[in-house]
Structure formats: C-alpha cells, structure tokens
C-alpha cells in the first residue's frame, strides 16, 4: 500500500487534546496511521499514513476535522544505511 507523509496545523490544542486526537486517529481503520509526531509549542503535527491513494487520505482527515497543509507520497525511504523503494 502506498505510503504518505502529511503535515497539519494544530494551533491552540492543549497537550492532552493533542494526545486524544492522536489516539482517535490511530483507532480508525479507514487508513493505517504508522506514526504521528506533534509539537504543541510549534502547533504542528506530522503523520505517516498507509492508504490506497491521496483522495482517501483527504477524505479521512476532512471527516475527522484535521487541517491538512500538504500530502506527499513517499517513493524512497532511507534509514539505517538502506534505501527502500515504494
């Protein structure tokens, strides 16, 4: 399944509200959230998502009222000295 990174604005959320949002997004089976990282001070969140396509991700975040600044499909991933193609 294709892999995507998405950037979100989360301004004005408390740490508790941000944590709850993250738990809610991970619990929904519509897309597979691999990873979420957030900065309360920076007002930003990044998601790593597996989904059939970008329209599915857009609908998912719209349905959960999460602002999506950009969505990027991942073609190459490099870590631990290896490069993986998707």
Short mmCIF file of C-alpha atoms in Angstrom, two decimals, residues 1-46:
data_model
loop_
_atom_site.label_atom_id
_atom_site.label_comp_id
_atom_site.label_asym_id
_atom_site.label_seq_id
_atom_site.Cartn_x
_atom_site.Cartn_y
_atom_site.Cartn_z
CA UNK A 1 0.00 0.00 0.00
CA UNK A 2 1.36 3.49 -0.81
CA UNK A 3 2.97 5.49 1.99
CA UNK A 4 2.38 9.21 2.58
CA UNK A 5 3.60 11.97 4.88
CA UNK A 6 1.09 14.67 5.78
CA UNK A 7 1.55 17.98 7.59
CA UNK A 8 -1.11 19.51 9.81
CA UNK A 9 -1.67 22.70 11.79
CA UNK A 10 -2.81 22.03 15.35
CA UNK A 11 -2.64 25.50 16.87
CA UNK A 12 -4.40 26.11 20.18
CA UNK A 13 -4.64 22.44 21.22
CA UNK A 14 -3.52 21.51 24.71
CA UNK A 15 -1.10 18.61 25.10
CA UNK A 16 -3.99 16.50 26.40
CA UNK A 17 -6.23 17.41 23.44
CA UNK A 18 -3.40 16.70 21.00
CA UNK A 19 -2.80 13.30 22.60
CA UNK A 20 -6.50 12.48 22.41
CA UNK A 21 -6.64 13.50 18.73
CA UNK A 22 -3.66 11.24 18.03
CA UNK A 23 -5.33 8.30 19.82
CA UNK A 24 -8.57 8.84 17.89
CA UNK A 25 -6.81 8.96 14.52
CA UNK A 26 -4.86 5.77 15.24
CA UNK A 27 -8.03 3.91 16.27
CA UNK A 28 -9.87 4.40 12.97
CA UNK A 29 -9.43 1.58 10.41
CA UNK A 30 -10.05 3.70 7.27
CA UNK A 31 -6.32 4.31 6.80
CA UNK A 32 -3.30 2.90 8.61
CA UNK A 33 -1.53 5.56 10.64
CA UNK A 34 2.05 4.32 11.01
CA UNK A 35 3.31 7.25 13.04
CA UNK A 36 2.21 10.61 14.42
CA UNK A 37 4.53 13.27 15.79
CA UNK A 38 3.41 16.62 17.14
CA UNK A 39 4.72 19.80 18.68
CA UNK A 40 2.33 21.64 20.96
CA UNK A 41 4.59 24.69 21.03
CA UNK A 42 5.02 24.69 17.23
CA UNK A 43 1.34 23.96 16.57
CA UNK A 44 2.18 21.27 14.03
CA UNK A 45 1.66 17.55 13.56
CA UNK A 46 3.15 15.15 11.00
#
